[in-house]
Coordinates of C-alpha atoms in Angstrom, one line a residue:
M820 CA -3.9 -28.0 -9.5
G821 CA -0.8 -25.9 -8.7
I822 CA -0.5 -25.9 -4.9
I823 CA 1.8 -23.2 -3.5
T824 CA 3.0 -23.1 0.1
S825 CA 4.9 -19.8 0.0
N826 CA 4.8 -16.5 -1.8
Y827 CA 5.1 -16.9 -5.5
S828 CA 6.4 -14.8 -8.4
G829 CA 6.1 -15.9 -12.0
E830 CA 5.5 -14.8 -15.6
L831 CA 3.3 -15.5 -18.5
D832 CA 4.9 -14.6 -21.8
G833 CA 3.5 -16.9 -24.5
K834 CA 6.6 -19.1 -24.8
T835 CA 8.2 -20.0 -21.4
S836 CA 6.7 -22.9 -19.4
V837 CA 5.2 -21.9 -16.0
V838 CA 5.8 -23.9 -12.9
V839 CA 3.4 -23.7 -10.1
G840 CA 4.1 -26.0 -7.2
E841 CA 4.4 -29.5 -8.7
D842 CA 2.5 -28.5 -11.9
T843 CA 4.0 -27.3 -15.2
Y844 CA 2.0 -25.4 -17.7
R845 CA 3.3 -25.5 -21.3
W846 CA 2.3 -23.3 -24.2
G847 CA 1.1 -24.9 -27.4
E848 CA 2.7 -24.2 -30.8
D849 CA -0.1 -21.7 -31.4
R850 CA 0.9 -19.8 -28.3
L851 CA -2.2 -21.0 -26.6
L852 CA -2.4 -22.3 -23.0
Y853 CA -5.6 -24.4 -22.8
D854 CA -5.1 -25.6 -19.2
M855 CA -6.2 -23.6 -16.2
V856 CA -3.2 -21.9 -14.6
D857 CA -4.1 -22.5 -11.0
F858 CA -2.6 -20.9 -7.9
N859 CA -4.0 -22.9 -5.1
V860 CA -3.1 -21.9 -1.5
P861 CA -4.5 -24.5 1.0
T862 CA -7.3 -22.9 2.9
E863 CA -6.3 -24.5 6.3
G864 CA -3.0 -22.7 6.3
P865 CA -1.8 -19.1 6.1
S866 CA -2.5 -16.9 3.0
F867 CA 0.3 -16.2 0.5
T868 CA 0.8 -13.6 -2.2
V869 CA 0.9 -14.5 -5.9
N870 CA 2.8 -12.0 -8.1
L871 CA 2.2 -12.7 -11.8
K872 CA 3.7 -10.7 -14.6
L873 CA 2.2 -10.7 -18.1
S874 CA 4.6 -10.0 -20.9
G875 CA 5.2 -10.6 -24.6
S876 CA 2.5 -10.6 -27.2
S877 CA 0.3 -12.8 -29.4
W878 CA -0.8 -15.3 -26.8
A879 CA -3.9 -16.5 -25.1
V880 CA -4.8 -18.3 -21.8
S881 CA -8.1 -20.1 -21.1
V882 CA -8.2 -19.6 -17.3
I883 CA -6.0 -18.0 -14.6
R884 CA -7.2 -18.6 -11.1
A885 CA -6.1 -17.7 -7.6
N886 CA -8.2 -19.3 -4.8
I887 CA -9.7 -17.8 -1.7
N888 CA -6.5 -17.9 0.4
A889 CA -4.3 -16.1 -2.1
N890 CA -3.6 -12.4 -2.5
F891 CA -3.3 -12.0 -6.3
N892 CA -1.2 -9.3 -7.9
I893 CA -1.0 -8.9 -11.7
T894 CA 1.2 -6.5 -13.7
D895 CA 0.8 -6.2 -17.4
A896 CA 3.9 -5.6 -19.4
T897 CA 2.5 -7.1 -22.7
T898 CA 3.5 -5.3 -25.8
G899 CA 0.8 -6.3 -28.3
T900 CA -1.6 -3.4 -29.1
S901 CA -3.3 -4.8 -32.2
D902 CA -5.9 -7.5 -32.4
A903 CA -3.3 -9.9 -33.9
G904 CA -0.6 -9.1 -31.3
R905 CA -2.6 -8.7 -28.1
A906 CA -2.5 -11.0 -25.1
Y907 CA -5.9 -12.6 -24.4
I908 CA -7.3 -14.1 -21.1
D909 CA -10.6 -15.8 -21.3
V910 CA -11.3 -16.0 -17.6
L911 CA -9.4 -14.3 -14.7
L912 CA -10.5 -15.5 -11.3
A913 CA -9.2 -13.6 -8.2
G914 CA -11.0 -15.3 -5.4
G915 CA -8.9 -14.1 -2.4
T916 CA -10.2 -12.5 0.7
G917 CA -7.2 -10.2 1.1
T918 CA -6.0 -7.4 -1.1
S919 CA -5.4 -8.0 -4.8
T920 CA -3.9 -5.5 -7.3
I921 CA -4.7 -6.3 -10.9
T922 CA -3.2 -3.9 -13.5
L923 CA -4.2 -4.6 -17.1
K924 CA -2.5 -2.3 -19.6
N925 CA -2.8 -3.9 -23.1
A926 CA -4.2 -7.4 -22.3
Q927 CA -7.8 -8.2 -23.2
V928 CA -9.9 -10.1 -20.6
E929 CA -13.3 -11.7 -21.4
S930 CA -14.3 -12.2 -17.7
L931 CA -12.7 -10.9 -14.6
L932 CA -14.3 -12.4 -11.5
A933 CA -13.4 -11.6 -7.9
G934 CA -14.2 -12.8 -4.4
N935 CA -14.8 -10.9 -1.1
G936 CA -11.4 -9.3 -0.8
V937 CA -10.4 -5.8 -1.7
Q938 CA -9.6 -5.6 -5.5
K939 CA -7.6 -2.7 -6.9
V940 CA -8.2 -3.0 -10.7
T941 CA -6.7 -0.9 -13.4
V942 CA -7.9 -1.4 -17.0
G943 CA -6.1 0.2 -20.0
Y944 CA -7.8 -1.7 -22.9
W945 CA -10.8 -4.0 -22.6
V946 CA -12.7 -6.2 -20.1
N947 CA -15.9 -7.6 -21.4
H948 CA -17.4 -8.7 -18.0
M949 CA -16.2 -7.6 -14.6
D950 CA -17.8 -8.9 -11.3
L951 CA -16.0 -7.7 -8.2
G952 CA -17.8 -9.6 -5.4
G953 CA -18.1 -8.4 -1.9
G954 CA -14.9 -6.4 -1.1
N955 CA -14.4 -2.6 -0.9
D956 CA -13.0 -2.4 -4.5
H957 CA -11.3 0.3 -6.5
V958 CA -11.5 0.3 -10.3
V959 CA -9.8 2.7 -12.6
M960 CA -10.3 2.7 -16.4
T961 CA -7.2 4.6 -17.7
G962 CA -7.1 6.3 -21.1
G963 CA -9.4 4.6 -23.5
G964 CA -9.9 1.6 -21.2
E965 CA -13.5 0.1 -21.7
A966 CA -15.7 -2.5 -20.3
E967 CA -19.0 -3.9 -21.5
N968 CA -20.5 -4.9 -18.2
V969 CA -19.2 -4.0 -14.7
I970 CA -20.8 -5.3 -11.4
L971 CA -19.3 -3.6 -8.4
G972 CA -20.7 -6.0 -5.9
T973 CA -21.8 -5.6 -2.3
G974 CA -18.8 -3.6 -0.9
N975 CA -18.3 0.2 -0.7
D976 CA -16.7 0.6 -4.2
T977 CA -15.3 3.3 -6.4
L978 CA -15.1 3.3 -10.2
T979 CA -13.4 6.0 -12.2
T980 CA -13.5 6.0 -16.0
D981 CA -11.7 8.1 -18.5
T982 CA -12.1 8.5 -22.3
G983 CA -13.4 5.0 -23.0
L984 CA -17.1 4.3 -23.4
M985 CA -18.5 2.0 -20.8
G986 CA -21.5 -0.3 -21.4
T987 CA -23.5 -1.1 -18.3
I988 CA -22.3 -0.3 -14.8
N989 CA -24.2 -1.9 -11.8
G990 CA -23.4 -0.7 -8.3
G991 CA -25.1 -3.5 -6.4
G992 CA -25.0 -3.1 -2.6
G993 CA -22.7 -0.8 -0.6
A994 CA -22.1 2.9 -0.7
D995 CA -20.5 3.3 -4.1
V996 CA -18.9 6.3 -5.9
V997 CA -18.8 6.3 -9.7
N998 CA -16.7 9.0 -11.4
L999 CA -17.9 8.9 -15.0
G1000 CA -15.3 10.3 -17.3
K1001 CA -15.7 12.0 -20.7
G1002 CA -16.1 8.7 -22.5
G1003 CA -19.5 8.2 -20.7
A1004 CA -21.5 5.1 -20.5
E1005 CA -24.7 3.6 -21.9
Y1006 CA -26.4 2.8 -18.6
V1007 CA -25.5 3.2 -14.9
N1008 CA -27.6 1.6 -12.1
L1009 CA -26.1 2.5 -8.7
G1010 CA -28.2 -0.1 -6.9
R1011 CA -28.9 -0.2 -3.1
D1012 CA -27.4 2.1 -0.3
A1013 CA -26.2 5.7 -0.5
D1014 CA -24.4 6.1 -3.7
E1015 CA -23.0 9.0 -5.8
I1016 CA -22.3 9.5 -9.4
I1017 CA -20.0 12.3 -10.4
L1018 CA -20.4 13.4 -14.0
S1019 CA -18.0 14.9 -16.6
A1020 CA -18.6 16.8 -19.8
L1021 CA -18.7 14.1 -22.5
A1022 CA -16.5 14.1 -25.6
D1023 CA -19.5 12.9 -27.6
K1024 CA -21.9 15.8 -27.1
E1025 CA -24.8 13.8 -28.6
L1026 CA -24.4 10.8 -26.2
V1027 CA -27.4 10.0 -24.0
V1028 CA -26.5 8.3 -20.7
S1029 CA -29.2 6.7 -18.6
L1030 CA -28.7 7.0 -14.8
N1031 CA -30.6 5.1 -12.2
G1032 CA -30.0 5.8 -8.5
G1033 CA -31.7 2.5 -7.6
E1034 CA -34.3 1.9 -4.9
R1035 CA -35.8 4.9 -3.3
V1036 CA -35.6 6.1 0.3
L1037 CA -38.0 4.4 2.7
G1038 CA -37.7 6.3 6.0
S1039 CA -33.9 6.3 6.2
G1040 CA -30.7 7.6 4.5
K1041 CA -29.5 4.1 3.5
D1042 CA -30.5 4.5 -0.1
S1043 CA -30.1 8.3 -0.6
D1044 CA -28.4 8.6 -3.9
T1045 CA -26.7 11.7 -5.3
V1046 CA -26.2 12.9 -8.9
N1047 CA -23.3 15.4 -9.1
F1048 CA -23.0 18.0 -12.0
T1049 CA -20.2 20.1 -10.4
A1050 CA -18.1 19.8 -13.6
F1051 CA -20.6 21.7 -15.8
S1052 CA -20.8 25.5 -16.4
A1053 CA -23.9 25.5 -18.6
R1054 CA -27.3 26.4 -17.2
L1055 CA -28.9 23.1 -16.1
T1056 CA -32.3 22.0 -15.2
I1057 CA -32.0 19.0 -12.9
D1058 CA -35.5 17.5 -12.2
L1059 CA -35.3 14.7 -9.7
N1060 CA -38.8 13.6 -10.8
G1061 CA -37.1 12.2 -14.0
A1062 CA -39.6 14.0 -16.2
S1063 CA -36.9 15.1 -18.6
S1064 CA -33.3 14.6 -19.4
V1065 CA -30.6 17.0 -18.1
K1066 CA -29.2 18.6 -21.3
T1067 CA -25.7 19.9 -20.6
G1068 CA -24.4 20.8 -24.1
S1069 CA -21.7 18.1 -23.5
G1070 CA -23.9 15.0 -23.2
E1071 CA -27.5 14.3 -22.1
F1072 CA -28.3 12.5 -18.9
H1073 CA -31.6 10.9 -18.1
I1074 CA -31.9 10.6 -14.3
R1075 CA -34.3 8.6 -12.2
N1076 CA -34.5 7.3 -8.6
F1077 CA -32.2 9.9 -7.2
E1078 CA -32.8 11.7 -4.0
N1079 CA -30.0 14.3 -4.0
A1080 CA -28.6 16.7 -6.6
I1081 CA -25.6 18.9 -6.9
G1082 CA -25.7 21.6 -9.6
G1083 CA -22.9 23.0 -11.7
R1084 CA -21.2 26.4 -11.8
G1085 CA -24.0 28.1 -13.7
K1086 CA -27.5 29.4 -13.1
D1087 CA -29.2 26.1 -12.4
T1088 CA -32.7 24.9 -11.6
L1089 CA -33.1 22.0 -9.1
V1090 CA -36.5 20.4 -8.9
S1091 CA -37.3 18.3 -5.9
N1092 CA -39.4 15.1 -5.9
G1093 CA -41.5 13.4 -3.2
E1094 CA -38.5 12.0 -1.4
A1095 CA -36.3 13.6 1.3
N1096 CA -34.0 15.5 -1.0
I1097 CA -30.7 17.2 -0.4
L1098 CA -30.1 20.0 -2.9
K1099 CA -26.9 21.9 -3.6
G1100 CA -26.8 24.6 -6.3
N1101 CA -23.1 25.4 -6.3
G1102 CA -22.2 28.6 -8.1
G1103 CA -24.6 30.9 -9.9
A1104 CA -28.1 32.2 -9.2
D1105 CA -29.8 28.9 -8.6
L1106 CA -33.5 28.2 -8.3
F1107 CA -34.8 25.5 -5.9
V1108 CA -38.2 24.3 -7.1
F1109 CA -40.9 22.6 -4.9
K1110 CA -44.1 21.9 -6.8
T1111 CA -46.1 20.1 -4.2
V1112 CA -46.5 19.9 -0.4
K1113 CA -45.0 16.4 -0.5
A1114 CA -42.1 17.6 -2.5
A1115 CA -41.4 20.4 0.0
T1116 CA -41.5 18.0 3.0
G1117 CA -38.2 17.0 4.7
D1118 CA -35.9 18.5 2.1
T1119 CA -32.6 20.3 2.7
I1120 CA -30.8 23.1 0.8
L1121 CA -27.1 23.0 1.5
D1122 CA -25.9 26.3 0.0
F1123 CA -28.6 28.8 -0.3
S1124 CA -27.0 32.2 -1.0
Q1125 CA -28.7 35.6 -1.0
S1126 CA -25.5 37.2 -2.4
Q1127 CA -25.7 34.9 -5.5
K1128 CA -29.4 35.7 -5.8
D1129 CA -30.6 32.1 -5.2
K1130 CA -34.4 31.7 -5.0
I1131 CA -36.8 29.2 -3.6
D1132 CA -39.8 28.6 -5.9
L1133 CA -43.0 27.6 -4.1
G1134 CA -45.3 29.0 -6.9
G1135 CA -46.4 25.5 -7.9
I1136 CA -48.0 24.8 -4.5
D1137 CA -51.6 25.9 -3.8
A1138 CA -51.1 27.9 -0.6
S1139 CA -54.7 27.5 0.6
T1140 CA -56.7 24.3 0.5
K1141 CA -59.7 26.4 1.8
S1142 CA -60.0 28.7 -1.2
G1143 CA -60.7 27.9 -4.8
G1144 CA -58.1 28.4 -7.5
D1145 CA -54.3 28.5 -7.0
Q1146 CA -53.4 30.8 -4.1
D1147 CA -50.0 32.4 -3.4
F1148 CA -48.3 32.2 0.0
K1149 CA -48.1 35.2 2.3
F1150 CA -44.6 35.6 3.8
I1151 CA -44.8 36.5 7.5
G1152 CA -41.1 36.3 8.4
T1153 CA -40.4 34.9 11.9
A1154 CA -43.9 35.6 13.2
G1155 CA -46.0 32.6 14.4
F1156 CA -48.9 31.2 12.3
H1157 CA -52.2 33.0 12.7
N1158 CA -54.5 30.0 11.9
K1159 CA -54.8 31.4 8.3
A1160 CA -54.2 29.2 5.3
G1161 CA -51.4 30.3 3.0
E1162 CA -48.9 31.6 5.5
L1163 CA -45.2 31.1 5.1
R1164 CA -42.8 31.6 8.0
Y1165 CA -39.3 30.7 9.0
D1166 CA -37.3 30.1 12.2
K1167 CA -33.7 29.3 13.2
K1168 CA -32.4 26.4 15.2
G1169 CA -28.9 25.0 15.8
G1170 CA -27.4 27.1 13.1
D1171 CA -29.9 26.1 10.5
T1172 CA -32.9 27.9 9.0
F1173 CA -36.3 26.2 8.6
I1174 CA -39.1 27.3 6.2
H1175 CA -42.6 26.3 7.2
G1176 CA -45.9 26.5 5.3
D1177 CA -49.5 26.2 6.5
V1178 CA -51.9 25.4 3.7
N1179 CA -55.0 24.4 5.7
G1180 CA -55.1 27.2 8.3
D1181 CA -54.7 25.0 11.4
G1182 CA -51.7 26.9 12.6
K1183 CA -49.3 24.0 12.1
A1184 CA -46.7 23.5 9.4
D1185 CA -47.8 21.2 6.5
F1186 CA -44.3 21.2 5.1
S1187 CA -40.9 22.3 6.2
I1188 CA -37.7 22.9 4.2
A1189 CA -34.3 23.2 5.9
I1190 CA -31.5 25.5 4.9
D1191 CA -28.1 24.4 6.1
A1192 CA -27.1 27.9 7.3
N1193 CA -28.3 30.8 9.5
I1194 CA -30.1 33.2 7.2
N1195 CA -32.4 36.1 7.6
L1196 CA -34.9 35.3 4.9
K1197 CA -36.9 37.9 3.0
A1198 CA -40.0 37.7 0.8
S1199 CA -37.7 38.4 -2.2
D1200 CA -35.9 35.1 -1.6
F1201 CA -39.1 33.3 -2.7
I1202 CA -41.3 32.8 -5.7
L1203 CA -44.6 32.6 -3.9

């Protein structure tokens, strides 16, 4: 166990022995280091920073560990870029509670495990398994950097990918943001709390990505998840019910357990589900669809635009529960309800506009949709 009592700087290059405290780690003739390279800062004292440089090529280490009281910084200057020449680390443990910056350019890591500190991780090649613990972590996959399995942990984390294909991404707890690059992923589960995934046009236009927002909202905004298609210009249909995939022409996305949707720059259709949805169409003449009374209850439209010819589709709702068949709503503007089933009205309050529908004729709203703007609505703004 290499005990350090001050800040430390060292280098792993595949040939030079490494001294940590009173311990010396020596490379074998095969350029393998079987011992655990251990940076142990006594927990009863102050924390120290370990700066470790990786260099050279064609070497492998079993375990590199920094304990809970160490801030761990790694820079990767290794030169091997082929399977035979690459530097390999079987297990990399960064257990500190402070801030660690781990930059992996060419080295390959089998398992990267972190503690409850803040991890700033950059990956340029490959990490098989990454578990980032409880800190507010920041992960960037540069270029073709890839990972088979990423667990972001319980903090408020960000993950940004690039051209590399990711395997499984698990958000865990915390309010996470995943920026999915054009390499895509096989499966993304955002987990608990209010998360967002920001999508890119995929290089592989046939790739299907499964997206799961995680647990649904239960009376609060703590698990209100957002899927963001801002980068797309094609005409999209984003159905939050998960009934069908979102086909973009640059990848296909199967979405489920999302509460909020942001459309692209084209003429999009956004379909609400039975949760408290927040919908944003972005550019283009967008259609906001509410198929049931439940789906139209407690939702918010952020950017309804009459100039862009946006419309609100209530045609799937039977406007009158007192009449047979499927009835249309009657738009009555800002007038009050007249105790007649099928009336649709609106009012304004606090700079917002609220749409109310009465389907049973009791003179009370059975659903309400908010628009985050002060708008003079017309019948032509609706499909009734």
